[in-house]
Structure formats: structure tokens, C-alpha cells
Amino acid sequence: MNSYIKPGDNPLLTEERKKCQFSTDILAAFYHENAQKIKRRHEIYQYYLENKELHDPEPTEFMDRYHRLENAERKVSLLKKHVKKAGSPLGLHYTMMIPTILNNADDEQKAEWLPKAQNLEFIGTYAQTELGHGTNLRFLETTATYDPKTQEFILNSPTTSAAKWWPGNLGKSSNRIIVVARLISNGKDYGPHSFFVPIRDPITHKSLPGVTVGDIGPKFGIPTVDNGFLLLNNVRIPRRNMFMKNAKLNPDGTYISPKHAKLAYGTMVYVRAVMIRTMSHMLGLASTISIRYSAIRKQGEIEAGKGEVKVLEYQTQQYRLLPQVARAWAFEFAGRYTRKLYAQFLGGDVDVLPALHGVSSGLKAVVTHQTAQGIEQCRMACGGHGYSEASGLPQLFATAVAGCTYEGENMVMLLQSARQLVKIASDVRKNQKPTKQNPVTDYLYKTSAATKCKIDQTTDPDPSSVIEAFEHVARRLTFAAFDKLEQLKQRGISAENAWVQCGVDLRRAATAHTRTFIARQFSNGILEMRDLPVQAVLKDLLQLYLFYEVLECDGDLLYDGYVIGQQIEYSKNNVYEALRRLRPNAVSIVDSFDFNDRELNSVLGRRDGNVYENMLEWAKSSPLNKHDVMPFHHKYLGKMMEDARQQSKL
Ligand SMILES: CCCCCCCCCCCC(=O)SCCNC(=O)CCNC(=O)[C@H](O)C(C)(C)COP(=O)(O)OP(=O)(O)OC[C@H]1O[C@@H](n2cnc3c(N)ncnc32)[C@H](O)[C@@H]1OP(=O)(O)O
Ligand SMILES: Cc1cc2nc3c(=O)[nH]c(=O)nc-3n(C[C@H](O)[C@H](O)[C@H](O)COP(=O)(O)OP(=O)(O)OC[C@H]3O[C@@H](n4cnc5c(N)ncnc54)[C@H](O)[C@@H]3O)c2cc1C
């Protein structure tokens, strides 16, 4: 029932696929939400295969940044002709420019800007972070001073540290951007607001008067994105270029406050809510690459004389890789929840914003961190070839790990999530009931139902016993942090300083709370699956996820005796049992992520498993190998060795 088998595939991979005990098509449709999306994915891939102009002229790993950016822009300009969604030089256009217009533009502005943005008549980005400030938005320095005489804003970067710094596609691609600047009107500073600012001529693409813009240089990864810098010197824009759906400014300069103080932060909440799926996909890509490769890589005999085995036979290899598959599924289910909540907010339910901010902050931090860790684990589990750019894993890691920083640095986001927990703890301590139902936090109002955990020795462990254990830990850590805050304040320490002195405890509580949320979403998410063989695979993945997480937080569980050592032993056995049950289907489970060879961009993870011959082809295509002897060899090493030989004759 594995539809990924094709003639000419590596027989070691085919034998894996022949063991498949479920429908990969059904599991793939469940992961991507429906069969129609799978069909569309295959159409796009087929179209890509048929249109050679969409292919890279050579492996991009061998290109310098200049040619990588040029190649990316070339493909994007072609993609516009072919498919709606485009690639990296438009990344920020789709993930932030358009959502900001949807989120912050009033109807008239939407009518003017949205069609042009969707039709790619301009390219935009979201320029908020400055050289001197990224987290602390209240201290952003760029100013937008209103001139009622001309009904214009004058934008300025008052200092060097006010330079916008990092926005993706700002350096060379974008020409109409969102600038987040302090709104100053009639001498009053209203703090950061969003403005629609042309920075390059629409025809010549030259930077406009008063605009200094460029690329910030090479980064840890993501070489095809021109993250840029921007300095503004008395750049004038019409009053109506301030996004006015939420806050407004009248022609005479009077300010009208938004319904909710944080509506201006909506785009960031949007990206945090939707990037969870992107992270799930990245972890799915890495586990596809590493599990396919582990199924064809033979190394070492288990029993002497019986021949080398696939490294996937080692329990340690399964323990390194299969939990990443389980987490990719867990993050997909968690991301569905935050996307649904965001849709509710975008539909006009502003009241949902605090809950959405609370859950998306913690989720973004935990998911990006575990995704990056997981990709690195997959890379390391592929030995030397995992370290080669041919594997696709180094670039995948470098791209994913940026998610720990952008859209709100992870530590800061966990502390934002902790704000919500502390407020609830305060309510509980005052015996106040929740003002409105929130399935994510309601458990905090309950005392731990059982004083003892229900994890026991069984072949069919009950997920609720683990979720209750996670709730117990999150509650304990939340109230411990809250009580410590209160004690510090009672000793006369300010609330702000108490908060800083409890930072690590607060971060731990937020992490435990987020773990509980993800586990619950995963457990609920698989209930929709009606096909029994697929349901069995999902139950094994859930079991692996839950008990792997138990082992990750065993100290917190044992801390107050809620769990005893024997139950940790049961949990280990549940992990090993899940690995054993998942092993025969491992390749088919990652096949069901349905990532094609273009998305995988990996010699190790190719669908056909023909790694070695393609590894050699890949290496031979390196520009270095156009020369048998490098042109500079005799100038340096050759001369050095010749001199040494002459020297030794003396
Ligand atoms: C497809 C993708 C692929 C992925 C592709 C993506 C490509 C890359 C995109 C990267 C783009 C970027 O990085 S764009 C730049 C991203 N930058 C950031 O995310 C900046 C992070 N910093 C912030 O968001 C803010 O400074 C905070 C939240 C840390 C602090 O804000 P603040 O205004 O000082 O608020 P603070 O005092 O902490 O809290 C006051 C009250 O406001 C609430 N509050 C704070 N923020 C929010 C919020 N957003 N929504 C609701 N409520 C909020 C708090 O809960 C609190 O409520 P109460 O407790 O009082 O009730
Ligand atoms: C690849 C990439 C793409 C990006 N794209 C964009 C973009 O398109 N648009 C845009 O506007 N920005 C973008 N950014 C910028 C990004 O949003 C910021 O880097 C991020 O918000 C963190 O801000 P910062 O870098 O100034 O770090 P800082 O805010 O200086 O934080 C540095 C460190 O200090 C600590 N810290 C800071 N504040 C606190 C606190 N309150 N409590 C505890 N610890 C704290 C944290 O450990 C943090 O890591 C991008 C960044 C990257 C790496």
C-alpha cells in the first residue's frame, strides 16, 4: 500500500516499502489536510519537472550569494507566470506584507494595495526591527512625524541604531515596504505604528531620495534572502499611508486609539501562528532524508558473519530519528489549533487576541527550538554525509534555527506566555473563576485530580495519563513561580525586578505549559482518523511522542513524587515498544509526508534511494573539479613543496 515504489529504485528502499502495512496516500492526505492538496502538490511538482527553466543551472550549494540571489529572483519571476505562491525573494511579501494589509489596512487602503500586492505589481517586506532594537518594540527609534499643513508624515531614522536591520528581502528586492515607526502628532508620541513606504522607484528600482538601503551581508543561513538595512532621511508619505484599520489619524492630526492596544502586533501573531506548520514541514523533511538514508546505509554487523545491517536496525538510530517524525506530526496538529484561532481573530473576534498571543508565543518558542534540535539530530545520525551540503541538512538546519530568533526571540516569547500563566495563578489564588473558557489554560484552575500518576505497565497506554502528568508539572511550576514572585514582592522588591529574578522559573513553567498543549492537540488530532491501519500508525507515533516527552521531563515528574521510578521505567519501555512497532513502517511513514525531491533538495533523501552514484555525480559537479590541478597550485603549495625538496638536497 505504498504508492512511492518505482522501477529502478534502490532495492534496499523498495524492500522497506514492500513491508508497508497501511495506505501512504491516506496518511499523506491526513498530514496535508486533504487529498485535494496532495493532488495539487503532485501537479505542481510534475509541472516543475516538465519546465526545465524552473530548475537550478547547477546545485545551488556551489553558487556564491550573488548568483544564488540572481537564481532565486529568476525562478521567482518565472514562478509568477506559473503558480500563485512564489519563492524566497518574495518570502516576506507573502508572509508579512500581505497579512499586514489584510490585518491593518482599512477598506479603502485594502482596495488600493491588496490587489497590487497579490498581483505582484510591487514587492514588500515588514521593516520593524532596528540595529538597536528588535525585542523591545516600545523603544523603536524610527519616527513618523505628522505635518498637518501638507497632511504628510515625515519619516526619519534619528540615529544609526535606528536603522531598520534584518527585514527579509529589504536589501535588494523590495520597493514598497511596511515601516514600523513612532507616530508623532501635535507633539505627542503615540508609539510604534505601521506605515506603507515606497523606498525604490517602481520602474528603475533605484532607491528614492532620502532612502539608504542595502543588504546586511552573509548570515548563518538563508543565503537567498537579501535581509537588509534601511535609513530614512526626511522621507515624506501621505497621511493615508499610515495603516488605519485599527489606530487612525485625522487630517488635523488628532489620533484615534485602536480597540485593542496590541492590534498593531497582529502580523507578528499571524506569522507565529502559521510558522508552526512550516516548522513541522522542516522536521518532516529532515526525518524523511535521514530515515530513507538510514534504510539504505549499511554499516557494521550485529552478528558476526551475518553481513552488515542497515543503520536503521540500531535501536539508538531509531531513538534519534523516529521521535522527530512524531514531533513533526505533533506540531502539525498544534499549528492547526493556532491557525484556527488566528482565523477567528481575523474574522473580527478581537477578544481572542490575548489567548492567541499566549498560546502562539509559547508554541513558537518550543516548536522552533525542538525543530532545530531535531534537524541537527537527523543530520548527526547520517554520519559524514549528513555534514555534506549534498544531504540538504546543514541548510535546512540553518533555515529552521533562524525561527528561534525571528518573530520574537524564543526566551522573550516564553516569558510572554508566562505572563498569561501568572495572571491565571493570581486568579486561582484569589479563588476567581476564568472569565471565559479557554481549553488551553482551563486545567490551571483545577487542582491535580490524582495525587499519583496513572502511568502503568500496559500494552495500550492511555494518553490521558500522560497529559494529566504534564498538566500536573505545568501547574506545579506555574504556581511555584507565582509564589516566588509574591514572596519577592513581599520582601519589597519591585514587581519588575521580581519578574526578572524569576525569569528562569517562568520560562520553565511556560515550556511545561506548552508541552501540555501540544500533547493534547496531538492526542485529540488523531481521533479524526477512521482508517484502522493508519490509525494504528498514528497511535504508535502518539505513544512515542508522549513517552519520549515523559523521559525529557522525568525530573519534574519525580520531583514531588507524583511519578515514581517504576513509572519512568514503564515509560521507557513504552518508547522502546513504539520504536519496535514503528520500525517496519518507518520509510513508508516518512514517504507519507509526501515531500518531493525538489523540496528535499537532498542526495541522501532522494525518493529512489540511489545515493552513492548520485553523491559522486554531485561531488563531480563541483566547480573545483573543473580543474585537475588548481590554477594557483604551483604558485603556492607546488612551489612550497619544490622549495622543500630543493632544501633537502642541500
Ligand atoms: C509562513 C511563515 C514561514 C516563516 C517565514 C518567516 C520569515 C521571517 C519573518 C521574520 C519577521 C520578523 O522577525 S518581524 C519582527 C518580529 N519582532 C518581534 O516579534 C518583536 C518581539 N517583541 C514583541 O512582540 C513585544 O515587544 C513584546 C510582546 C515582547 C512586548 O511588547 P510590549 O508592548 O512591551 O508588551 P508587554 O509590556 O510585554 O505586555 C503588555 C501586554 O500586552 C500583551 N501583548 C503583548 N504582545 C501582544 C500581542 N502580540 N498580542 C496580544 N497581546 C499582546 C501582553 O500579553 C501584556 O498583556 P497583560 O499581561 O498586561 O494582560
Ligand atoms: C533570519 C532573520 C530574519 C528576520 N526577518 C525580519 C523581518 O523580516 N522583519 C523584521 O522586522 N525583523 C526581522 N528579523 C529580526 C528579528 O525579529 C529580531 O532579531 C528578533 O526580534 C530579536 O531581536 P534582536 O535581534 O534585536 O535581539 P534583542 O532584542 O537584542 O535580544 C537579544 C537577546 O537578549 C535577550 N533578551 C532581550 N529582551 C529580553 C527580555 N525582555 N527578557 C529576557 N531576555 C531578553 C534574549 O536572550 C535575546 O536573544 C529577522 C531576524 C532573523 C535572524
PDB file of N, CA and C in Angstrom, residues 1 5 34 161 176 188 218 220 250 252 267 279 310 320 337 345-346 349 375 418 463 500 561 573 579 599 627:
ATOM      1  N   MET A   1       0.839  -1.218   0.000  1.00  0.00           N
ATOM      2  CA  MET A   1       0.000   0.000   0.000  1.00  0.00           C
ATOM      3  C   MET A   1       0.862   1.252   0.000  1.00  0.00           C
ATOM      4  N   ILE A   5       6.712   3.304  -4.628  1.00  0.00           N
ATOM      5  CA  ILE A   5       7.650   2.350  -5.239  1.00  0.00           C
ATOM      6  C   ILE A   5       7.705   2.585  -6.752  1.00  0.00           C
ATOM      7  N   ASN A  34      -5.939  17.244   3.237  1.00  0.00           N
ATOM      8  CA  ASN A  34      -6.914  16.515   2.386  1.00  0.00           C
ATOM      9  C   ASN A  34      -6.258  16.037   1.095  1.00  0.00           C
ATOM     10  N   SER A 161      21.525  53.617  15.290  1.00  0.00           N
ATOM     11  CA  SER A 161      20.868  52.424  15.868  1.00  0.00           C
ATOM     12  C   SER A 161      19.400  52.352  15.446  1.00  0.00           C
ATOM     13  N   ARG A 176       8.176  48.537  -2.098  1.00  0.00           N
ATOM     14  CA  ARG A 176       7.136  49.168  -1.285  1.00  0.00           C
ATOM     15  C   ARG A 176       7.109  48.387   0.010  1.00  0.00           C
ATOM     16  N   LYS A 188       2.815  64.893  20.334  1.00  0.00           N
ATOM     17  CA  LYS A 188       2.645  63.705  21.201  1.00  0.00           C
ATOM     18  C   LYS A 188       3.160  62.447  20.486  1.00  0.00           C
ATOM     19  N   PRO A 218      26.434  38.380   4.567  1.00  0.00           N
ATOM     20  CA  PRO A 218      26.209  36.946   4.774  1.00  0.00           C
ATOM     21  C   PRO A 218      25.734  36.635   6.193  1.00  0.00           C
ATOM     22  N   PHE A 220      24.163  33.221   8.935  1.00  0.00           N
ATOM     23  CA  PHE A 220      24.358  31.803   9.286  1.00  0.00           C
ATOM     24  C   PHE A 220      23.753  30.893   8.218  1.00  0.00           C
ATOM     25  N   ASN A 250      -6.597  61.741  12.078  1.00  0.00           N
ATOM     26  CA  ASN A 250      -7.420  62.634  11.270  1.00  0.00           C
ATOM     27  C   ASN A 250      -6.543  63.663  10.550  1.00  0.00           C
ATOM     28  N   ASP A 252      -6.432  66.694  10.743  1.00  0.00           N
ATOM     29  CA  ASP A 252      -5.897  67.757  11.622  1.00  0.00           C
ATOM     30  C   ASP A 252      -4.883  67.208  12.627  1.00  0.00           C
ATOM     31  N   THR A 267       0.337  41.214  12.906  1.00  0.00           N
ATOM     32  CA  THR A 267       1.086  40.477  11.876  1.00  0.00           C
ATOM     33  C   THR A 267       2.058  39.507  12.519  1.00  0.00           C
ATOM     34  N   MET A 279       7.492  24.751  10.462  1.00  0.00           N
ATOM     35  CA  MET A 279       8.465  24.013  11.267  1.00  0.00           C
ATOM     36  C   MET A 279       8.172  22.516  11.210  1.00  0.00           C
ATOM     37  N   LYS A 310      21.478  -2.448   7.979  1.00  0.00           N
ATOM     38  CA  LYS A 310      21.064  -1.054   7.772  1.00  0.00           C
ATOM     39  C   LYS A 310      21.180  -0.340   9.115  1.00  0.00           C
ATOM     40  N   ARG A 320      16.958   8.161  17.766  1.00  0.00           N
ATOM     41  CA  ARG A 320      17.360   9.514  17.331  1.00  0.00           C
ATOM     42  C   ARG A 320      16.379  10.070  16.297  1.00  0.00           C
ATOM     43  N   TYR A 337      -4.479  24.281  15.476  1.00  0.00           N
ATOM     44  CA  TYR A 337      -5.242  24.978  16.514  1.00  0.00           C
ATOM     45  C   TYR A 337      -4.967  26.482  16.439  1.00  0.00           C
ATOM     46  N   PHE A 345      -9.679  35.468  15.000  1.00  0.00           N
ATOM     47  CA  PHE A 345      -9.265  36.861  15.258  1.00  0.00           C
ATOM     48  C   PHE A 345      -9.431  37.696  13.999  1.00  0.00           C
ATOM     49  N   LEU A 346      -8.974  37.148  12.859  1.00  0.00           N
ATOM     50  CA  LEU A 346      -9.047  37.905  11.602  1.00  0.00           C
ATOM     51  C   LEU A 346     -10.509  38.117  11.206  1.00  0.00           C
ATOM     52  N   ASP A 349     -13.028  38.693  15.809  1.00  0.00           N
ATOM     53  CA  ASP A 349     -13.144  38.413  17.254  1.00  0.00           C
ATOM     54  C   ASP A 349     -11.867  38.884  17.967  1.00  0.00           C
ATOM     55  N   ILE A 375      16.372  18.595  13.659  1.00  0.00           N
ATOM     56  CA  ILE A 375      17.063  18.559  12.363  1.00  0.00           C
ATOM     57  C   ILE A 375      18.548  18.257  12.590  1.00  0.00           C
ATOM     58  N   ALA A 418       4.421  33.156  29.831  1.00  0.00           N
ATOM     59  CA  ALA A 418       4.393  33.092  31.301  1.00  0.00           C
ATOM     60  C   ALA A 418       3.535  34.201  31.891  1.00  0.00           C
ATOM     61  N   PRO A 463      -3.337   7.839  26.677  1.00  0.00           N
ATOM     62  CA  PRO A 463      -2.703   9.164  26.561  1.00  0.00           C
ATOM     63  C   PRO A 463      -3.085  10.102  27.707  1.00  0.00           C
ATOM     64  N   VAL A 500      12.135  39.697  36.775  1.00  0.00           N
ATOM     65  CA  VAL A 500      13.455  39.360  36.212  1.00  0.00           C
ATOM     66  C   VAL A 500      14.120  38.252  37.043  1.00  0.00           C
ATOM     67  N   GLY A 561       7.135  13.377  43.756  1.00  0.00           N
ATOM     68  CA  GLY A 561       6.604  12.039  43.983  1.00  0.00           C
ATOM     69  C   GLY A 561       5.345  11.742  43.222  1.00  0.00           C
ATOM     70  N   ASN A 573       9.938   1.710  28.500  1.00  0.00           N
ATOM     71  CA  ASN A 573       9.502   0.517  27.757  1.00  0.00           C
ATOM     72  C   ASN A 573       8.463   0.889  26.704  1.00  0.00           C
ATOM     73  N   LEU A 579       8.994   2.229  19.207  1.00  0.00           N
ATOM     74  CA  LEU A 579      10.045   2.176  18.179  1.00  0.00           C
ATOM     75  C   LEU A 579       9.977   0.843  17.438  1.00  0.00           C
ATOM     76  N   GLU A 599      11.709  19.580  -3.032  1.00  0.00           N
ATOM     77  CA  GLU A 599      11.558  20.115  -1.654  1.00  0.00           C
ATOM     78  C   GLU A 599      12.669  19.559  -0.761  1.00  0.00           C
ATOM     79  N   HIS A 627      38.918  21.592 -12.623  1.00  0.00           N
ATOM     80  CA  HIS A 627      40.392  21.598 -12.756  1.00  0.00           C
ATOM     81  C   HIS A 627      40.921  20.325 -12.136  1.00  0.00           C
TER      82      HIS A 627
END
